[in-house]
Coordinates of C-alpha atoms in Angstrom, one line a residue:
Chain A
M257 CA 104.0 65.6 96.4
M258 CA 106.2 68.6 95.7
L259 CA 104.7 70.3 98.8
T260 CA 105.4 67.2 100.9
I261 CA 109.0 67.0 99.7
A262 CA 109.4 70.7 100.3
F263 CA 108.0 70.4 103.8
R264 CA 110.2 67.5 104.7
N265 CA 113.3 69.1 103.2
I266 CA 112.8 72.0 105.6
F267 CA 113.0 69.7 108.6
R268 CA 115.7 67.6 107.1
Q269 CA 118.1 70.6 106.9
K270 CA 117.4 72.2 110.2
R271 CA 120.5 74.3 110.5
R272 CA 119.9 76.0 107.1
T273 CA 116.2 76.3 107.8
I274 CA 117.0 78.1 111.2
L275 CA 119.5 80.4 109.5
T276 CA 117.0 81.4 106.8
A277 CA 114.2 81.8 109.3
L278 CA 116.3 83.8 111.6
A279 CA 117.2 86.3 108.8
M280 CA 113.4 86.6 108.1
I281 CA 112.4 86.8 111.7
V282 CA 115.0 89.4 112.7
G283 CA 114.2 91.4 109.5
F284 CA 110.4 91.3 110.2
T285 CA 110.8 92.2 113.9
L286 CA 113.2 95.1 113.2
S287 CA 111.0 96.4 110.4
S288 CA 107.9 96.1 112.6
I289 CA 109.6 98.0 115.4
V290 CA 110.8 100.8 113.0
I291 CA 107.2 101.1 111.7
G292 CA 105.6 101.0 115.2
L293 CA 108.0 103.6 116.6
S294 CA 107.7 105.8 113.5
D295 CA 103.9 105.6 113.4
G296 CA 103.7 106.1 117.1
A297 CA 105.9 109.2 117.0
Y298 CA 103.9 110.6 114.1
S299 CA 100.6 109.9 115.9
N300 CA 102.0 111.5 119.0
V301 CA 103.0 114.6 117.1
I302 CA 99.7 114.8 115.3
E303 CA 97.8 114.3 118.6
M304 CA 99.8 117.1 120.2
F305 CA 99.1 119.3 117.2
T306 CA 95.4 118.4 116.8
G307 CA 93.8 117.1 120.0
N308 CA 95.4 119.7 122.3
R309 CA 95.9 122.6 120.0
I310 CA 94.6 123.2 116.5
G311 CA 91.8 120.5 116.5
H312 CA 91.2 118.2 113.6
I313 CA 89.2 120.6 111.4
Q314 CA 89.1 124.4 111.5
V315 CA 86.4 126.8 110.2
H316 CA 87.4 130.4 109.4
R317 CA 86.2 133.4 107.4
A318 CA 87.6 132.9 103.9
G319 CA 91.2 134.2 103.7
Y320 CA 91.8 134.1 107.4
Q321 CA 94.2 131.1 107.2
D322 CA 96.5 132.9 104.7
K323 CA 96.2 136.4 106.3
P324 CA 94.7 136.5 109.8
S325 CA 92.9 139.7 110.7
I326 CA 90.7 140.9 113.6
Y327 CA 88.1 141.9 111.1
K328 CA 87.8 138.4 109.4
T329 CA 85.2 137.0 111.7
I330 CA 82.4 134.4 111.8
S331 CA 79.2 136.1 113.1
D332 CA 76.7 133.2 113.4
Y333 CA 79.0 130.7 114.9
E334 CA 76.4 129.2 117.3
S335 CA 74.3 128.0 114.4
I336 CA 77.3 126.8 112.5
G337 CA 78.5 125.0 115.5
K338 CA 75.1 123.2 115.8
T339 CA 75.3 122.1 112.2
I340 CA 78.8 120.8 112.7
Q341 CA 77.9 119.0 116.0
N342 CA 75.1 117.1 114.1
E343 CA 77.6 115.7 111.7
N344 CA 78.3 112.0 112.2
G345 CA 81.8 111.5 113.6
V346 CA 82.1 114.9 115.2
E347 CA 82.9 114.7 118.9
A348 CA 83.1 118.4 119.9
W349 CA 83.5 121.9 118.6
T350 CA 84.6 125.2 120.2
P351 CA 84.9 128.8 119.1
R352 CA 88.0 131.0 119.6
I353 CA 89.0 134.6 119.2
Y354 CA 92.6 135.5 118.5
T355 CA 94.1 139.0 118.8
G356 CA 97.4 140.4 119.7
G357 CA 98.3 143.1 122.3
L358 CA 100.5 144.3 125.0
G359 CA 100.4 142.7 128.5
S360 CA 101.7 144.4 131.6
V361 CA 102.2 143.2 135.1
D362 CA 103.4 146.0 137.4
E363 CA 106.5 147.4 135.7
R364 CA 107.0 144.6 133.2
S365 CA 105.4 144.5 129.7
T366 CA 105.6 142.1 126.7
A367 CA 103.7 141.3 123.5
V368 CA 101.0 138.7 124.2
Q369 CA 98.5 136.7 122.2
I370 CA 95.0 137.1 123.6
I371 CA 92.9 133.9 123.1
G372 CA 89.2 134.1 123.8
I373 CA 87.7 130.7 124.6
D374 CA 84.3 129.2 125.4
V375 CA 85.6 127.5 128.6
A376 CA 83.0 124.7 128.8
R377 CA 83.4 123.8 125.1
E378 CA 87.2 124.2 125.2
N379 CA 87.4 121.8 128.1
K380 CA 85.3 119.2 126.2
A381 CA 87.2 119.7 122.9
T382 CA 90.8 120.2 123.9
H383 CA 90.8 119.5 127.7
F384 CA 91.9 123.1 128.4
N385 CA 91.4 122.6 132.2
K386 CA 94.2 119.9 132.1
K387 CA 96.7 122.4 130.8
V388 CA 96.4 124.5 133.9
I389 CA 99.4 123.5 136.0
E390 CA 99.1 126.2 138.7
G391 CA 96.0 127.9 140.2
N392 CA 92.6 127.4 138.6
T393 CA 91.1 127.2 135.2
L394 CA 88.8 130.0 134.0
S395 CA 85.2 130.3 135.3
E396 CA 82.6 129.2 132.8
T397 CA 81.1 132.7 132.9
A398 CA 82.9 135.9 132.1
S399 CA 84.7 137.1 135.3
H400 CA 87.6 139.2 134.1
E401 CA 89.9 136.3 134.8
V402 CA 93.0 135.2 132.7
V403 CA 95.1 132.1 132.5
I404 CA 98.6 132.8 131.1
G405 CA 101.3 130.7 129.6
E406 CA 104.0 129.3 131.9
K407 CA 106.9 131.2 130.3
L408 CA 104.9 134.4 129.9
A409 CA 104.4 134.2 133.7
K410 CA 108.2 134.1 134.1
T411 CA 108.7 137.0 131.7
L412 CA 106.2 139.1 133.5
A413 CA 107.2 137.8 137.0
A414 CA 103.5 137.2 137.5
T415 CA 102.0 134.9 140.1
I416 CA 98.5 133.7 140.8
G417 CA 96.4 136.7 141.9
S418 CA 98.5 139.2 139.9
K419 CA 96.7 141.8 137.8
I420 CA 97.5 142.0 134.2
V421 CA 96.6 144.9 132.0
L422 CA 95.9 144.1 128.4
F423 CA 96.3 146.8 125.8
S424 CA 95.4 146.7 122.1
Q425 CA 93.1 148.1 119.4
A426 CA 89.5 147.0 119.2
A427 CA 87.7 146.0 116.0
D428 CA 85.9 149.4 115.9
G429 CA 89.2 151.3 116.0
S430 CA 88.9 152.3 119.7
I431 CA 91.5 151.6 122.3
A432 CA 91.0 148.2 124.0
N433 CA 92.4 148.4 127.5
D434 CA 91.4 146.5 130.6
E435 CA 92.7 144.8 133.7
Y436 CA 92.3 141.0 134.5
T437 CA 93.2 138.8 137.4
I438 CA 95.6 135.9 136.8
V439 CA 93.8 132.8 138.1
G440 CA 96.0 130.2 136.5
I441 CA 99.2 129.3 134.7
A442 CA 99.1 126.9 131.8
D443 CA 101.4 124.6 130.0
S444 CA 100.0 124.1 126.5
G445 CA 102.8 121.7 125.5
D446 CA 103.7 124.3 122.9
D447 CA 106.7 126.4 123.6
I448 CA 105.7 129.4 121.5
T449 CA 102.2 129.5 123.0
N450 CA 103.6 129.2 126.5
R451 CA 105.6 132.4 125.9
V452 CA 102.7 134.5 124.7
A453 CA 99.3 133.1 125.5
C454 CA 96.7 134.9 127.6
Y455 CA 93.5 132.8 127.8
L456 CA 90.3 134.8 128.6
H457 CA 86.6 133.9 128.6
I458 CA 85.3 134.5 125.1
D459 CA 82.6 137.0 126.4
D460 CA 85.4 139.1 128.0
V461 CA 87.3 139.2 124.8
Q462 CA 84.3 140.0 122.7
E463 CA 83.5 142.9 125.0
L464 CA 87.2 144.2 125.1
F465 CA 87.6 144.1 121.3
V466 CA 84.0 145.0 120.4
L467 CA 83.4 141.7 118.7
E468 CA 80.0 140.8 120.2
G469 CA 78.6 137.6 118.7
R470 CA 81.7 137.1 116.5
V471 CA 84.7 134.7 116.6
H472 CA 87.7 134.0 114.4
E473 CA 87.8 130.3 114.5
I474 CA 85.7 127.2 115.2
V475 CA 87.8 124.2 116.1
V476 CA 86.3 120.7 115.5
I477 CA 87.3 117.5 117.1
V478 CA 86.4 114.2 115.4
S479 CA 86.3 110.7 116.9
N480 CA 88.5 109.1 114.3
I481 CA 91.3 111.2 112.8
N482 CA 91.5 109.0 109.7
K483 CA 88.0 110.2 108.8
V484 CA 88.9 113.9 108.9
E485 CA 88.8 114.4 105.1
R486 CA 85.4 112.9 104.7
I487 CA 83.9 114.8 107.6
S488 CA 85.6 118.0 106.4
N489 CA 84.0 117.6 103.0
T490 CA 80.6 116.8 104.5
I491 CA 80.7 119.9 106.7
T492 CA 81.6 122.0 103.7
E493 CA 78.6 120.6 101.8
K494 CA 76.2 121.1 104.7
L495 CA 77.3 124.7 105.5
D496 CA 77.3 125.6 101.8
N497 CA 78.8 129.0 102.6
T498 CA 81.5 130.4 100.3
S499 CA 82.4 133.1 102.8
L500 CA 83.8 130.3 105.1
E501 CA 86.9 128.1 104.7
I502 CA 86.8 124.6 106.2
L503 CA 90.2 123.1 106.5
P504 CA 91.4 119.7 107.8
W505 CA 94.4 119.8 110.2
Y506 CA 96.9 118.9 107.5
Q507 CA 96.0 122.0 105.5
V508 CA 96.1 124.2 108.6
V509 CA 99.7 123.2 109.3
K510 CA 100.6 122.3 105.8
S511 CA 104.4 123.0 106.0
F512 CA 104.6 120.8 109.1
Y513 CA 102.6 118.1 107.4
D514 CA 104.8 118.2 104.3
A515 CA 107.9 118.0 106.5
M516 CA 106.4 115.0 108.3
Q517 CA 105.7 113.2 105.0
K518 CA 109.3 113.8 103.8
D519 CA 110.5 112.4 107.1
K520 CA 108.3 109.3 106.5
Q521 CA 110.1 108.9 103.2
G522 CA 113.3 108.7 105.2
D523 CA 111.8 105.9 107.2
A524 CA 111.1 104.1 103.9
V525 CA 114.8 104.1 103.2
A526 CA 115.5 102.5 106.6
R527 CA 112.9 99.9 105.9
F528 CA 114.4 99.2 102.4
I529 CA 117.8 98.7 104.0
I530 CA 116.4 96.1 106.4
V531 CA 114.5 94.3 103.7
F532 CA 117.7 94.4 101.5
I533 CA 119.7 92.7 104.3
V534 CA 116.9 90.1 104.8
A535 CA 116.8 89.5 101.0
I536 CA 120.6 88.9 100.8
G537 CA 120.5 86.5 103.8
V538 CA 117.6 84.5 102.2
L539 CA 119.3 84.5 98.8
N540 CA 122.5 83.2 100.3
T541 CA 120.9 80.4 102.2
V542 CA 118.5 79.4 99.4
L543 CA 121.3 79.5 96.8
M544 CA 123.5 77.3 99.1
S545 CA 120.6 74.9 99.6
V546 CA 120.1 74.6 95.8
M547 CA 123.8 74.2 95.1
E548 CA 124.1 71.5 97.7
R549 CA 121.2 69.6 96.4
T550 CA 122.1 69.8 92.7
R551 CA 122.3 66.0 92.6
E552 CA 118.8 65.6 94.1
Y553 CA 117.3 68.0 91.5
G554 CA 119.1 66.0 88.8
V555 CA 117.6 62.8 90.1
L556 CA 114.1 64.3 90.3
K557 CA 114.4 65.5 86.7
A558 CA 115.9 62.2 85.6
V559 CA 112.9 60.2 86.8
G560 CA 110.4 62.5 85.0
T561 CA 109.9 65.6 87.2
K562 CA 109.2 68.6 85.0
P563 CA 111.4 71.7 85.3
I564 CA 108.4 73.7 86.5
Q565 CA 107.8 71.2 89.3
V566 CA 111.4 71.5 90.5
F567 CA 111.0 75.3 90.3
W568 CA 107.9 75.1 92.6
L569 CA 109.7 72.8 95.0
V570 CA 112.3 75.5 95.7
I571 CA 109.7 78.2 95.9
Y572 CA 107.4 76.1 98.2
E573 CA 110.3 75.6 100.7
V574 CA 110.9 79.4 100.9
V575 CA 107.2 80.1 101.1
I576 CA 106.8 77.6 104.0
I577 CA 109.8 79.1 105.9
S578 CA 108.5 82.6 105.2
I579 CA 105.0 81.9 106.6
G580 CA 106.5 80.4 109.8
S581 CA 108.9 83.3 110.1
I582 CA 106.2 85.8 109.6
V583 CA 104.1 84.2 112.3
I584 CA 107.0 84.3 114.8
G585 CA 108.1 87.7 113.7
A586 CA 104.5 89.0 114.1
M587 CA 104.4 87.8 117.7
L588 CA 107.7 89.4 118.5
G589 CA 106.8 92.6 116.6
V590 CA 103.6 93.0 118.6
F591 CA 105.3 92.2 121.8
F592 CA 108.1 94.7 121.4
N593 CA 105.8 97.4 120.0
Y594 CA 103.5 96.9 122.9
L595 CA 106.4 97.3 125.4
L596 CA 107.5 100.4 123.5
S597 CA 104.0 101.8 123.5
V598 CA 103.8 101.5 127.2
Y599 CA 107.3 102.5 128.3
G600 CA 108.5 104.4 125.3
V601 CA 112.1 105.3 124.4
S602 CA 113.6 108.5 125.8
Y603 CA 115.3 110.8 123.3
A604 CA 118.9 111.4 124.2
E605 CA 117.9 115.1 124.3
G606 CA 114.4 116.3 124.2
F607 CA 113.5 118.5 121.3
T608 CA 110.9 121.0 120.2
L609 CA 109.1 120.6 116.9
A610 CA 107.1 123.5 115.6
G611 CA 106.8 124.7 119.2
V612 CA 105.8 121.3 120.6
E613 CA 108.2 119.7 123.1
F614 CA 109.0 116.0 122.8
G615 CA 110.9 114.0 125.4
K616 CA 109.9 110.4 124.7
M617 CA 109.0 108.3 121.6
Y618 CA 106.2 105.8 122.0
A619 CA 105.5 103.0 119.6
E620 CA 102.1 102.1 118.2
V621 CA 100.7 98.6 117.6
N622 CA 98.8 98.9 114.3
V623 CA 98.0 96.9 111.2
A624 CA 100.8 98.5 109.2
C625 CA 103.5 97.3 111.6
L626 CA 102.4 93.7 110.8
L627 CA 101.2 94.0 107.2
I628 CA 104.1 95.9 105.8
P629 CA 106.9 93.7 107.2
A630 CA 104.9 90.6 106.3
T631 CA 104.5 91.7 102.7
T632 CA 108.1 92.9 102.3
V633 CA 109.6 89.7 103.9
F634 CA 107.3 87.4 101.9
V635 CA 107.7 89.2 98.6
S636 CA 111.5 89.8 98.9
A637 CA 112.0 86.1 100.0
V638 CA 110.1 84.8 97.0
I639 CA 111.7 87.2 94.6
V640 CA 115.3 86.4 95.7
S641 CA 114.3 82.7 95.5
L642 CA 113.4 83.0 91.8
F643 CA 117.0 82.8 90.7
P644 CA 117.9 79.6 92.7
A645 CA 114.5 78.1 91.7
I646 CA 115.2 78.8 87.9
K647 CA 118.7 77.5 88.4
A648 CA 117.3 74.3 89.9
A649 CA 114.7 73.9 87.2
R650 CA 117.2 74.2 84.4
I651 CA 119.7 71.7 85.8
M652 CA 120.8 69.1 83.2
P653 CA 120.3 65.8 85.0
A654 CA 123.4 64.1 83.7
R655 CA 125.7 67.0 84.6
A656 CA 124.0 67.4 88.0
M657 CA 124.6 63.7 88.8
R658 CA 128.1 63.7 87.4
I659 CA 129.3 66.8 89.3
H660 CA 128.3 65.5 92.7
Chain B
M67 CA 109.3 35.6 71.6
N68 CA 110.6 35.2 68.0
Q69 CA 113.8 37.3 67.3
T70 CA 112.3 38.4 63.9
E71 CA 109.3 39.9 65.6
K72 CA 111.3 42.2 67.9
T73 CA 111.0 45.9 67.5
D74 CA 113.7 48.5 67.7
V75 CA 113.5 50.3 71.0
I76 CA 116.6 52.5 70.7
I77 CA 118.3 53.6 67.5
A78 CA 121.4 55.6 67.9
E79 CA 122.9 57.0 64.7
G80 CA 126.3 58.6 64.6
V81 CA 126.1 59.7 68.2
T82 CA 129.1 62.0 69.1
K83 CA 129.6 63.7 72.5
I84 CA 132.4 66.2 73.1
Y85 CA 132.8 67.6 76.6
D86 CA 134.4 70.8 77.4
A87 CA 136.9 70.2 80.2
D88 CA 138.2 73.6 81.3
G89 CA 138.5 74.7 77.6
I90 CA 139.9 71.3 76.4
P91 CA 137.5 69.3 74.2
V92 CA 137.2 65.7 75.4
N93 CA 135.6 63.2 72.9
A94 CA 133.5 60.8 75.0
L95 CA 131.6 59.3 72.0
N96 CA 132.9 59.3 68.4
G97 CA 129.9 58.4 66.2
V98 CA 128.3 55.5 67.8
D99 CA 125.7 53.5 65.8
L100 CA 123.6 51.1 67.8
T101 CA 120.2 49.6 67.9
I102 CA 118.6 48.0 71.0
Q103 CA 115.6 45.8 70.5
A104 CA 112.6 45.1 72.7
G105 CA 113.2 42.4 75.4
E106 CA 117.0 42.6 75.3
F107 CA 119.2 42.1 78.4
T108 CA 122.2 44.1 77.2
A109 CA 125.4 45.1 78.9
I110 CA 127.5 47.9 77.6
V111 CA 131.0 47.3 78.9
G112 CA 134.4 48.9 78.5
P113 CA 137.2 50.5 80.4
S114 CA 136.7 53.7 82.4
G115 CA 136.3 56.7 80.0
S116 CA 135.1 54.5 77.2
G117 CA 131.8 56.3 77.0
K118 CA 129.4 53.8 78.6
T119 CA 127.7 56.2 81.0
T120 CA 127.7 59.0 78.4
F121 CA 126.0 56.7 76.0
L122 CA 123.4 55.7 78.6
N123 CA 122.8 59.4 79.5
I124 CA 122.3 60.3 75.8
I125 CA 119.9 57.5 74.9
S126 CA 117.8 58.4 77.9
G127 CA 117.7 62.1 77.2
L128 CA 119.6 63.0 80.4
D129 CA 122.3 64.6 78.2
A130 CA 122.3 65.9 74.6
P131 CA 124.6 64.6 71.9
T132 CA 127.0 67.0 70.2
E133 CA 126.2 65.3 66.9
G134 CA 124.0 62.4 65.8
K135 CA 120.4 61.3 66.5
V136 CA 118.8 59.0 69.1
S137 CA 115.3 57.6 68.6
L138 CA 113.5 56.0 71.5
A139 CA 110.4 53.9 70.7
G140 CA 110.2 55.8 67.4
K141 CA 110.6 59.3 68.7
V142 CA 113.7 61.5 68.2
I143 CA 114.6 62.6 71.7
S144 CA 117.0 65.4 70.7
E145 CA 113.9 67.2 69.1
M146 CA 111.9 67.2 72.4
S147 CA 111.4 70.1 74.7
G148 CA 112.4 70.0 78.4
N149 CA 108.8 69.1 79.4
E150 CA 108.4 66.6 76.6
L151 CA 111.6 64.9 77.7
S152 CA 110.5 64.8 81.3
D153 CA 107.2 63.2 80.3
Y154 CA 109.0 60.8 78.0
R155 CA 111.5 59.7 80.7
R156 CA 108.6 59.3 83.1
D157 CA 106.5 57.1 80.8
N158 CA 109.2 55.2 78.9
I159 CA 112.4 54.9 81.0
G160 CA 113.2 53.4 84.3
F161 CA 116.6 54.3 85.8
I162 CA 118.7 52.3 88.2
F163 CA 121.8 54.2 89.3
Q164 CA 125.0 53.1 90.9
A165 CA 124.4 55.4 93.9
Y166 CA 120.7 54.4 94.2
N167 CA 119.6 58.0 94.0
L168 CA 116.4 57.6 96.1
I169 CA 114.7 60.8 97.3
P170 CA 116.0 61.0 100.9
V171 CA 112.9 62.6 102.5
L172 CA 110.4 60.1 101.0
T173 CA 109.6 56.7 102.4
V174 CA 110.2 53.5 100.4
E175 CA 106.5 53.5 99.4
E176 CA 106.6 57.2 98.4
N177 CA 109.8 56.7 96.4
V178 CA 108.4 53.9 94.5
E179 CA 105.0 55.6 93.8
Y180 CA 106.6 59.0 92.9
I181 CA 106.8 58.4 89.2
M182 CA 103.2 57.1 89.1
L183 CA 102.2 60.2 91.0
L184 CA 103.8 62.3 88.4
A185 CA 101.9 60.3 85.7
G186 CA 98.6 60.8 87.5
V187 CA 97.9 57.2 88.5
P188 CA 95.0 57.0 91.0
K189 CA 96.0 56.5 94.6
A190 CA 94.4 53.0 95.0
E191 CA 96.1 51.8 91.9
R192 CA 99.4 53.3 93.0
H193 CA 99.2 51.6 96.3
K194 CA 98.4 48.2 94.8
R195 CA 101.3 48.4 92.3
V196 CA 103.7 49.5 95.0
I197 CA 102.8 46.6 97.2
D198 CA 103.1 44.2 94.3
I199 CA 106.4 45.4 93.1
L200 CA 107.9 45.5 96.6
K201 CA 106.9 41.9 97.0
V202 CA 108.6 41.1 93.7
V203 CA 111.9 42.7 94.8
G204 CA 111.6 41.2 98.3
L205 CA 111.0 44.3 100.3
E206 CA 107.7 43.6 102.0
G207 CA 107.3 45.3 105.4
V208 CA 109.7 48.2 104.8
E209 CA 107.2 50.5 103.0
D210 CA 107.3 53.2 105.7
R211 CA 111.1 53.3 106.2
L212 CA 113.3 56.1 104.9
P213 CA 116.2 55.3 102.5
T214 CA 118.7 56.0 105.3
Q215 CA 117.1 53.2 107.3
L216 CA 117.9 50.6 104.7
S217 CA 121.1 48.7 103.7
G218 CA 122.7 49.4 100.3
G219 CA 121.2 46.3 98.8
Q220 CA 117.7 47.2 100.1
Q221 CA 118.1 50.7 98.7
Q222 CA 119.0 49.3 95.3
R223 CA 116.0 47.0 95.4
V224 CA 113.9 50.1 96.0
A225 CA 115.5 51.8 93.0
I226 CA 114.8 48.7 90.9
A227 CA 111.2 48.7 92.1
R228 CA 110.9 52.5 91.3
A229 CA 112.3 51.8 87.8
M230 CA 109.9 49.0 87.1
V231 CA 106.7 50.0 88.8
S232 CA 105.4 52.2 85.9
E233 CA 106.2 49.4 83.4
P234 CA 108.5 51.5 81.2
T235 CA 109.6 50.6 77.7
I236 CA 113.2 50.2 78.8
I237 CA 115.2 50.1 82.0
L238 CA 118.7 51.7 82.0
A239 CA 121.0 50.7 84.8
D240 CA 124.3 52.4 85.3
E241 CA 126.7 50.3 87.3
P242 CA 123.8 48.9 89.4
T243 CA 126.0 46.4 91.3
A244 CA 129.0 48.6 91.9
N245 CA 128.2 49.5 95.5
L246 CA 126.9 46.1 96.5
D247 CA 128.5 42.9 97.8
S248 CA 128.7 40.1 95.3
K249 CA 125.9 38.0 96.9
T250 CA 123.5 41.0 97.0
G251 CA 124.6 41.9 93.4
T252 CA 124.0 38.4 92.2
D253 CA 120.6 38.2 93.8
L254 CA 119.5 41.5 92.2
L255 CA 120.8 40.5 88.8
E256 CA 119.0 37.2 89.0
M257 CA 115.9 39.0 89.9
M258 CA 116.2 41.4 87.0
R259 CA 117.0 38.6 84.6
R260 CA 113.9 36.8 85.8
L261 CA 111.8 39.9 85.4
N262 CA 113.2 40.4 81.9
T263 CA 112.3 36.8 81.0
D264 CA 108.8 37.1 82.7
T265 CA 107.8 40.5 81.5
G266 CA 109.8 41.1 78.3
M267 CA 111.0 44.4 79.7
T268 CA 114.2 45.7 78.0
Y269 CA 117.3 46.1 80.2
V270 CA 120.5 48.0 79.2
F271 CA 123.4 48.0 81.7
S272 CA 126.5 50.0 81.8
T273 CA 128.9 48.0 83.8
H274 CA 132.4 46.7 84.7
D275 CA 131.0 43.9 86.7
P276 CA 131.6 40.3 85.5
L277 CA 128.4 39.2 87.2
V278 CA 126.4 41.4 84.8
M279 CA 128.5 40.4 81.8
E280 CA 127.9 36.7 82.5
R281 CA 124.2 37.2 82.5
A282 CA 123.9 39.6 79.6
K283 CA 122.2 38.2 76.4
R284 CA 124.1 40.9 74.4
L285 CA 127.5 42.4 75.2
I286 CA 128.5 45.6 73.6
T287 CA 132.1 46.7 74.2
L288 CA 132.9 50.4 73.9
R289 CA 136.4 51.7 73.6
D290 CA 137.5 55.3 73.1
G291 CA 134.0 56.3 72.3
L292 CA 133.5 53.7 69.6
V293 CA 131.8 50.3 69.5
E294 CA 134.6 47.8 69.5
S295 CA 132.5 44.6 69.6
D296 CA 128.9 43.6 69.7
E297 CA 128.2 40.0 70.7
T298 CA 124.8 38.4 71.0
R299 CA 124.5 35.2 73.2
E300 CA 122.0 32.5 73.4

């Protein structure tokens, strides 16, 4: 019967019900959009860092991550790659060689990063071919070709077909020096890489630096980024090689990851403010409702309704309004987040984070953008209703009926 | 029923009530001693501020006395907890208020059955008793109406039905005819008087209304929080 009375009270006091519901719906929708945009932005950043650049898991010679060196190589990378590929959830793997040197085109010279890649595997793992914005990608066999970063091309005033001379020191101490044809210009999406990168076929780099059969890094791409930790642990177990270090992406870019987590805490503050505003709105309307109906509660108690039943009557009303508001808020949240996931929001000014350029923020429709607002709206509404509910339950019937 | 066989339903001993009106103590009752017996049709009368409603509230447990003791059907109500009081009111007292005080979102049938629902009376039994009592108070055919769809007299009949349906030990009526025209008031009083005679149910009124005073078997006059006179009629 209390549930029936609560339900009918909601429709009896339509204006107050609408006010309470509006506070909850607006709070839910705003909270959902904040979460959707925030998660979407993080996913975008993570995708830029992982899918196109560092991969989800990296394998190195132990100590390479802290202090990279041309000598810290992985020699049997093909068999390691096969072991990794057999792991459930692994989508692709690709080997890389990293060294530094001097690049010269005609009279112009600058420091460059020489990246040796397995073209076929790199295309599959990080879509390298899609980064080439001018000219062609590298041949799948060693052909003395090079793809250079967009800004490096400007620095060296290089064009497609230009010859670049790379000069460095090989792993055996000899001088590494050779000429390559620029076949393409790439935009990696990473400002720093664009300024220095020279992509060569892995066989050319192994030959130039006397690193036959050896690489510095194996990049692993998984199908579900949320399973990185499990897959990373399994690979570590299966390789069972203490001379290797297997790191998930968030350890590879630990400082970036930590900064991102701190930024997320900032979002939690924004969320708390929204919930606080919702809670104040709900408290206000529920308290008004209880005050206006003091007489009714007095009558209910006078005819034998227990204090706990009056308490539940107030809570039921809030719970019913909350559930309705959550349903409407969820539909609005999904709708706006979907729109924002398709069209995005342009930043007033684009910015570069850890070398990656960002111009738009896209939302994400996920469980969190429904579950977190639903929980916070429901719990905060019930919590702030406790005070009016206790107040209603403790009403002295004679006084309640006398005052009003 | 022989007068000597009657049992005491309410015993009020030295009941005092002092209200705090913005820091000023107001004595509503000043040590009232009264006994109400089963089957009485009693009117408590007196001028405004004499303590009639306060006395009714205290003997029903709706308010607590500042001093003194009230026993209802052998139990001291000032010693009961909130839940015990709720149960006690539900099972032993029927209320009829001046302003009817029906639950506005419940239909006539639901208002009348509400107390039985709290007491856990089975649905079929509730329905039968509601239909029977609505027939007694002359409200057949309006079971599904809301209180706002009824006249004042009809609403008071619903309140009477609600008060009586669970067959309480006593019915307390605070100015039950104050908001009604004299014909409706007379009809309702005649009905309650008849029910009192037929069922032996105890009625205590707080009233100014001469119609009630004329029909009361016992007339208690309060003045300044004290019993001024206590007259029993045949």
